[in-house]
């Protein structure tokens, strides 16, 4: 029998989940839930019902794992604790500073309901967290580095769009190659914000706007750009659509550590991602963890869990025997 | 209370474990067991007893986890199943083809004794296996690549030493940069053995030996060198000792996979290691998993397990709360 998946929220991430389910032969998409009028939502998969989120509890016996595809700012803090009362759930809550609070809320619901709730699944938090943790456990005497990019930052693109005279914009976060090389050399450098990443902005200005003023406003924007070396390119709307409509991302987690009786040997552990589509990769991670949520709940487990709590085997469609034989 | 570790076998790996324990404040080295005359074994740590392996059972209540540092060819197939009857154990059994058989033997012992036995812990098998597994679960429609090096292959160095006229030798396995780049590009190439790695040999010949004959014999050696582009350098014993006495290694696990309704987006997941000391890094992985073996056994678990079965949190000295707060 397939694992029956529900998708709660149908944006970029929801579509990514829909697509990822097709690559996993032990899963099927059962239903999509939306806050919009379900009649107006057209899925990419045929013959799958779309329901309004208000009716979600009517379908609780049809779904093994509900995947929450809302945002971390306002959706997930409410939705995950609520839905964990009725479903095994997976979310991609990514406000790092609020994870302990979110964990506590979700754990309360899922412990009471006997369901499994996996939070903060994706690549950061998610696979990057795992790699930071594994590497620091292996090399206790060391230093962690996380670099992001090259990739589109939605938050920074939005910030540019709010500048007066800007029609549309896309911002790329780019790791500084020299900083990466310094880390890989084992020199364990101290790096400032400015030394780690640069920011590149592609901006469509309104006709007659003051380009110099826009550029200066972007470059001096506190929190978002002031601490970085920022480049601003003005382009046309056609160019933006043609050259910058993708949502690539990626990054690097590197640990540089020492071993030996005198710390004489250096080791570099590096994990990197180069992603054509940030939401589709995130969805792929989530779907693998949905398998884990289903299996763990079948084993009688419940409560809130993160990637740190899940033995790797639960993610794979292969049997334990097959894993040992083919992947170890 | 500290986790009390025993080291069974005191070669490069055993010394690496001894060194790694010092970096983990929740562990202490309790005893070292050797097949040699214990009087002749000088540890790098003071005031730690060295016992003969024959007396190991006399110390079974003093040790929480025994780390087996013998070889995979003849030591571990006998030692791990035997010691798992009395101790929680960790080994680094690395004969990939014989893992299912080793697992079955060890599982029988450890299930009966109620102990936890972790096998095939290190970096390959070990961290590389984990990364192959995670990446293939996340990107089911993809292709795996493992490259080794640049690093010293003990087996190949030994093979050269058996060639007539050779005094000593060191062999480096080197991944081919063009092959790595082709994989990273997302083109998912089919690569032959020759296209993936080259082999570089540093050979000290006996005086008057026929160098051309040695070189030809090395390059045409079946299984070891015939399928590779091999370079042979003749050097002096002084040069060998000066420039090639380290045991560096490393490598790359790369998965290239596609997502999207038409497989239109490509993703690259890459994990790499650059290690100054192969045995010290392997030991560091083993020591982190010794913590896991101890904790799992305390939770009442038993039987044989591999890295696939261990939730990441068990490796870290940090509490679950601390992990979520600082590493997620």
PDB file of N, CA, C and O in Angstrom, chain A residues 78-119:
ATOM      1  N   UNK A  78       1.173  28.526  13.303  1.00  0.00           N
ATOM      2  CA  UNK A  78      -0.206  28.185  13.654  1.00  0.00           C
ATOM      3  C   UNK A  78      -0.586  26.805  13.096  1.00  0.00           C
ATOM      4  O   UNK A  78      -1.147  25.958  13.795  1.00  0.00           O
ATOM      5  N   UNK A  79      -0.257  26.582  11.828  1.00  0.00           N
ATOM      6  CA  UNK A  79      -0.733  25.378  11.137  1.00  0.00           C
ATOM      7  C   UNK A  79      -0.112  24.093  11.673  1.00  0.00           C
ATOM      8  O   UNK A  79      -0.804  23.083  11.817  1.00  0.00           O
ATOM      9  N   UNK A  80       1.208  24.097  11.911  1.00  0.00           N
ATOM     10  CA  UNK A  80       1.853  22.842  12.304  1.00  0.00           C
ATOM     11  C   UNK A  80       1.324  22.330  13.641  1.00  0.00           C
ATOM     12  O   UNK A  80       0.924  21.160  13.732  1.00  0.00           O
ATOM     13  N   UNK A  81       1.278  23.180  14.700  1.00  0.00           N
ATOM     14  CA  UNK A  81       0.720  22.658  15.962  1.00  0.00           C
ATOM     15  C   UNK A  81      -0.742  22.209  15.798  1.00  0.00           C
ATOM     16  O   UNK A  81      -1.149  21.216  16.386  1.00  0.00           O
ATOM     17  N   UNK A  82      -1.501  22.921  14.972  1.00  0.00           N
ATOM     18  CA  UNK A  82      -2.906  22.550  14.793  1.00  0.00           C
ATOM     19  C   UNK A  82      -3.033  21.214  14.062  1.00  0.00           C
ATOM     20  O   UNK A  82      -3.727  20.292  14.520  1.00  0.00           O
ATOM     21  N   UNK A  83      -2.382  21.081  12.934  1.00  0.00           N
ATOM     22  CA  UNK A  83      -2.554  19.866  12.124  1.00  0.00           C
ATOM     23  C   UNK A  83      -1.913  18.639  12.773  1.00  0.00           C
ATOM     24  O   UNK A  83      -2.343  17.507  12.527  1.00  0.00           O
ATOM     25  N   UNK A  84      -0.890  18.857  13.615  1.00  0.00           N
ATOM     26  CA  UNK A  84      -0.249  17.716  14.301  1.00  0.00           C
ATOM     27  C   UNK A  84      -1.195  17.057  15.297  1.00  0.00           C
ATOM     28  O   UNK A  84      -0.924  15.970  15.802  1.00  0.00           O
ATOM     29  N   UNK A  85      -2.315  17.714  15.577  1.00  0.00           N
ATOM     30  CA  UNK A  85      -3.322  17.072  16.434  1.00  0.00           C
ATOM     31  C   UNK A  85      -4.058  15.959  15.699  1.00  0.00           C
ATOM     32  O   UNK A  85      -4.710  15.118  16.322  1.00  0.00           O
ATOM     33  N   UNK A  86      -3.982  15.995  14.352  1.00  0.00           N
ATOM     34  CA  UNK A  86      -4.801  15.058  13.569  1.00  0.00           C
ATOM     35  C   UNK A  86      -4.016  14.259  12.538  1.00  0.00           C
ATOM     36  O   UNK A  86      -4.487  13.236  12.051  1.00  0.00           O
ATOM     37  N   UNK A  87      -2.833  14.748  12.172  1.00  0.00           N
ATOM     38  CA  UNK A  87      -2.067  14.125  11.092  1.00  0.00           C
ATOM     39  C   UNK A  87      -0.604  13.949  11.512  1.00  0.00           C
ATOM     40  O   UNK A  87      -0.101  14.731  12.320  1.00  0.00           O
ATOM     41  N   UNK A  88       0.078  12.960  10.902  1.00  0.00           N
ATOM     42  CA  UNK A  88       1.534  13.038  10.865  1.00  0.00           C
ATOM     43  C   UNK A  88       1.857  14.197   9.929  1.00  0.00           C
ATOM     44  O   UNK A  88       1.253  14.307   8.845  1.00  0.00           O
ATOM     45  N   UNK A  89       2.788  15.050  10.321  1.00  0.00           N
ATOM     46  CA  UNK A  89       3.061  16.229   9.492  1.00  0.00           C
ATOM     47  C   UNK A  89       4.568  16.416   9.271  1.00  0.00           C
ATOM     48  O   UNK A  89       5.397  15.927  10.055  1.00  0.00           O
ATOM     49  N   UNK A  90       4.900  17.104   8.194  1.00  0.00           N
ATOM     50  CA  UNK A  90       6.271  17.556   7.944  1.00  0.00           C
ATOM     51  C   UNK A  90       6.186  19.015   7.540  1.00  0.00           C
ATOM     52  O   UNK A  90       5.375  19.371   6.673  1.00  0.00           O
ATOM     53  N   UNK A  91       6.995  19.861   8.181  1.00  0.00           N
ATOM     54  CA  UNK A  91       7.067  21.241   7.700  1.00  0.00           C
ATOM     55  C   UNK A  91       8.516  21.637   7.443  1.00  0.00           C
ATOM     56  O   UNK A  91       9.442  20.871   7.729  1.00  0.00           O
ATOM     57  N   UNK A  92       8.682  22.843   6.866  1.00  0.00           N
ATOM     58  CA  UNK A  92      10.029  23.332   6.559  1.00  0.00           C
ATOM     59  C   UNK A  92      10.260  24.664   7.263  1.00  0.00           C
ATOM     60  O   UNK A  92      10.850  25.576   6.699  1.00  0.00           O
ATOM     61  N   UNK A  93       9.799  24.734   8.505  1.00  0.00           N
ATOM     62  CA  UNK A  93       9.941  25.958   9.304  1.00  0.00           C
ATOM     63  C   UNK A  93      11.403  26.410   9.334  1.00  0.00           C
ATOM     64  O   UNK A  93      12.277  25.669   9.792  1.00  0.00           O
ATOM     65  N   UNK A  94      11.679  27.613   8.851  1.00  0.00           N
ATOM     66  CA  UNK A  94      13.084  27.986   8.683  1.00  0.00           C
ATOM     67  C   UNK A  94      13.496  29.273   9.391  1.00  0.00           C
ATOM     68  O   UNK A  94      14.531  29.860   9.060  1.00  0.00           O
ATOM     69  N   UNK A  95      12.728  29.722  10.365  1.00  0.00           N
ATOM     70  CA  UNK A  95      13.170  30.853  11.180  1.00  0.00           C
ATOM     71  C   UNK A  95      14.017  30.288  12.316  1.00  0.00           C
ATOM     72  O   UNK A  95      13.505  29.919  13.383  1.00  0.00           O
ATOM     73  N   UNK A  96      15.336  30.211  12.057  1.00  0.00           N
ATOM     74  CA  UNK A  96      16.230  29.489  12.966  1.00  0.00           C
ATOM     75  C   UNK A  96      16.045  29.897  14.433  1.00  0.00           C
ATOM     76  O   UNK A  96      15.991  29.044  15.318  1.00  0.00           O
ATOM     77  N   UNK A  97      15.926  31.186  14.681  1.00  0.00           N
ATOM     78  CA  UNK A  97      15.877  31.670  16.066  1.00  0.00           C
ATOM     79  C   UNK A  97      14.623  31.210  16.799  1.00  0.00           C
ATOM     80  O   UNK A  97      14.611  31.130  18.023  1.00  0.00           O
ATOM     81  N   UNK A  98      13.568  30.890  16.057  1.00  0.00           N
ATOM     82  CA  UNK A  98      12.301  30.531  16.725  1.00  0.00           C
ATOM     83  C   UNK A  98      12.054  29.017  16.744  1.00  0.00           C
ATOM     84  O   UNK A  98      10.970  28.563  17.124  1.00  0.00           O
ATOM     85  N   UNK A  99      13.055  28.230  16.345  1.00  0.00           N
ATOM     86  CA  UNK A  99      12.862  26.776  16.298  1.00  0.00           C
ATOM     87  C   UNK A  99      12.534  26.175  17.681  1.00  0.00           C
ATOM     88  O   UNK A  99      11.602  25.362  17.787  1.00  0.00           O
ATOM     89  N   UNK A 100      13.241  26.566  18.757  1.00  0.00           N
ATOM     90  CA  UNK A 100      12.901  25.957  20.054  1.00  0.00           C
ATOM     91  C   UNK A 100      11.434  26.166  20.449  1.00  0.00           C
ATOM     92  O   UNK A 100      10.776  25.251  20.937  1.00  0.00           O
ATOM     93  N   UNK A 101      10.931  27.364  20.215  1.00  0.00           N
ATOM     94  CA  UNK A 101       9.545  27.698  20.534  1.00  0.00           C
ATOM     95  C   UNK A 101       8.578  26.882  19.657  1.00  0.00           C
ATOM     96  O   UNK A 101       7.601  26.297  20.146  1.00  0.00           O
ATOM     97  N   UNK A 102       8.880  26.824  18.356  1.00  0.00           N
ATOM     98  CA  UNK A 102       8.044  26.058  17.430  1.00  0.00           C
ATOM     99  C   UNK A 102       8.057  24.578  17.816  1.00  0.00           C
ATOM    100  O   UNK A 102       7.011  23.925  17.854  1.00  0.00           O
ATOM    101  N   UNK A 103       9.245  24.071  18.141  1.00  0.00           N
ATOM    102  CA  UNK A 103       9.371  22.668  18.550  1.00  0.00           C
ATOM    103  C   UNK A 103       8.467  22.376  19.746  1.00  0.00           C
ATOM    104  O   UNK A 103       7.721  21.385  19.765  1.00  0.00           O
ATOM    105  N   UNK A 104       8.503  23.242  20.746  1.00  0.00           N
ATOM    106  CA  UNK A 104       7.713  23.013  21.968  1.00  0.00           C
ATOM    107  C   UNK A 104       6.220  22.976  21.652  1.00  0.00           C
ATOM    108  O   UNK A 104       5.491  22.094  22.124  1.00  0.00           O
ATOM    109  N   UNK A 105       5.763  23.914  20.822  1.00  0.00           N
ATOM    110  CA  UNK A 105       4.337  23.961  20.477  1.00  0.00           C
ATOM    111  C   UNK A 105       3.900  22.714  19.722  1.00  0.00           C
ATOM    112  O   UNK A 105       2.855  22.131  19.986  1.00  0.00           O
ATOM    113  N   UNK A 106       4.724  22.326  18.740  1.00  0.00           N
ATOM    114  CA  UNK A 106       4.369  21.173  17.910  1.00  0.00           C
ATOM    115  C   UNK A 106       4.474  19.885  18.720  1.00  0.00           C
ATOM    116  O   UNK A 106       3.642  18.978  18.596  1.00  0.00           O
ATOM    117  N   UNK A 107       5.479  19.823  19.583  1.00  0.00           N
ATOM    118  CA  UNK A 107       5.676  18.604  20.372  1.00  0.00           C
ATOM    119  C   UNK A 107       4.476  18.349  21.281  1.00  0.00           C
ATOM    120  O   UNK A 107       4.056  17.203  21.466  1.00  0.00           O
ATOM    121  N   UNK A 108       3.927  19.406  21.832  1.00  0.00           N
ATOM    122  CA  UNK A 108       2.765  19.263  22.712  1.00  0.00           C
ATOM    123  C   UNK A 108       1.613  18.612  21.939  1.00  0.00           C
ATOM    124  O   UNK A 108       1.040  17.606  22.377  1.00  0.00           O
ATOM    125  N   UNK A 109       1.305  19.154  20.758  1.00  0.00           N
ATOM    126  CA  UNK A 109       0.211  18.607  19.949  1.00  0.00           C
ATOM    127  C   UNK A 109       0.455  17.160  19.558  1.00  0.00           C
ATOM    128  O   UNK A 109      -0.414  16.306  19.692  1.00  0.00           O
ATOM    129  N   UNK A 110       1.656  16.910  19.031  1.00  0.00           N
ATOM    130  CA  UNK A 110       1.929  15.595  18.452  1.00  0.00           C
ATOM    131  C   UNK A 110       2.073  14.529  19.538  1.00  0.00           C
ATOM    132  O   UNK A 110       1.749  13.361  19.311  1.00  0.00           O
ATOM    133  N   UNK A 111       2.527  14.907  20.705  1.00  0.00           N
ATOM    134  CA  UNK A 111       2.624  13.938  21.792  1.00  0.00           C
ATOM    135  C   UNK A 111       1.225  13.548  22.259  1.00  0.00           C
ATOM    136  O   UNK A 111       0.939  12.382  22.508  1.00  0.00           O
ATOM    137  N   UNK A 112       0.358  14.548  22.345  1.00  0.00           N
ATOM    138  CA  UNK A 112      -1.016  14.265  22.781  1.00  0.00           C
ATOM    139  C   UNK A 112      -1.783  13.435  21.769  1.00  0.00           C
ATOM    140  O   UNK A 112      -2.567  12.557  22.132  1.00  0.00           O
ATOM    141  N   UNK A 113      -1.551  13.705  20.478  1.00  0.00           N
ATOM    142  CA  UNK A 113      -2.337  13.007  19.449  1.00  0.00           C
ATOM    143  C   UNK A 113      -1.730  11.663  19.068  1.00  0.00           C
ATOM    144  O   UNK A 113      -2.366  10.860  18.395  1.00  0.00           O
ATOM    145  N   UNK A 114      -0.465  11.449  19.465  1.00  0.00           N
ATOM    146  CA  UNK A 114       0.197  10.203  19.068  1.00  0.00           C
ATOM    147  C   UNK A 114       0.702  10.234  17.637  1.00  0.00           C
ATOM    148  O   UNK A 114       1.021   9.190  17.064  1.00  0.00           O
ATOM    149  N   UNK A 115       0.804  11.413  17.060  1.00  0.00           N
ATOM    150  CA  UNK A 115       1.307  11.543  15.692  1.00  0.00           C
ATOM    151  C   UNK A 115       2.787  11.923  15.703  1.00  0.00           C
ATOM    152  O   UNK A 115       3.310  12.397  16.715  1.00  0.00           O
ATOM    153  N   UNK A 116       3.435  11.756  14.556  1.00  0.00           N
ATOM    154  CA  UNK A 116       4.816  12.199  14.390  1.00  0.00           C
ATOM    155  C   UNK A 116       4.819  13.509  13.615  1.00  0.00           C
ATOM    156  O   UNK A 116       4.170  13.618  12.569  1.00  0.00           O
ATOM    157  N   UNK A 117       5.545  14.496  14.127  1.00  0.00           N
ATOM    158  CA  UNK A 117       5.650  15.797  13.461  1.00  0.00           C
ATOM    159  C   UNK A 117       7.122  16.119  13.242  1.00  0.00           C
ATOM    160  O   UNK A 117       7.876  16.237  14.202  1.00  0.00           O
ATOM    161  N   UNK A 118       7.513  16.225  11.992  1.00  0.00           N
ATOM    162  CA  UNK A 118       8.899  16.595  11.679  1.00  0.00           C
ATOM    163  C   UNK A 118       8.922  18.057  11.277  1.00  0.00           C
ATOM    164  O   UNK A 118       8.232  18.458  10.342  1.00  0.00           O
ATOM    165  N   UNK A 119       9.744  18.838  11.966  1.00  0.00           N
ATOM    166  CA  UNK A 119       9.810  20.264  11.640  1.00  0.00           C
ATOM    167  C   UNK A 119      11.183  20.631  11.073  1.00  0.00           C
ATOM    168  O   UNK A 119      12.161  19.907  11.254  1.00  0.00           O
TER     169      UNK A 119
END
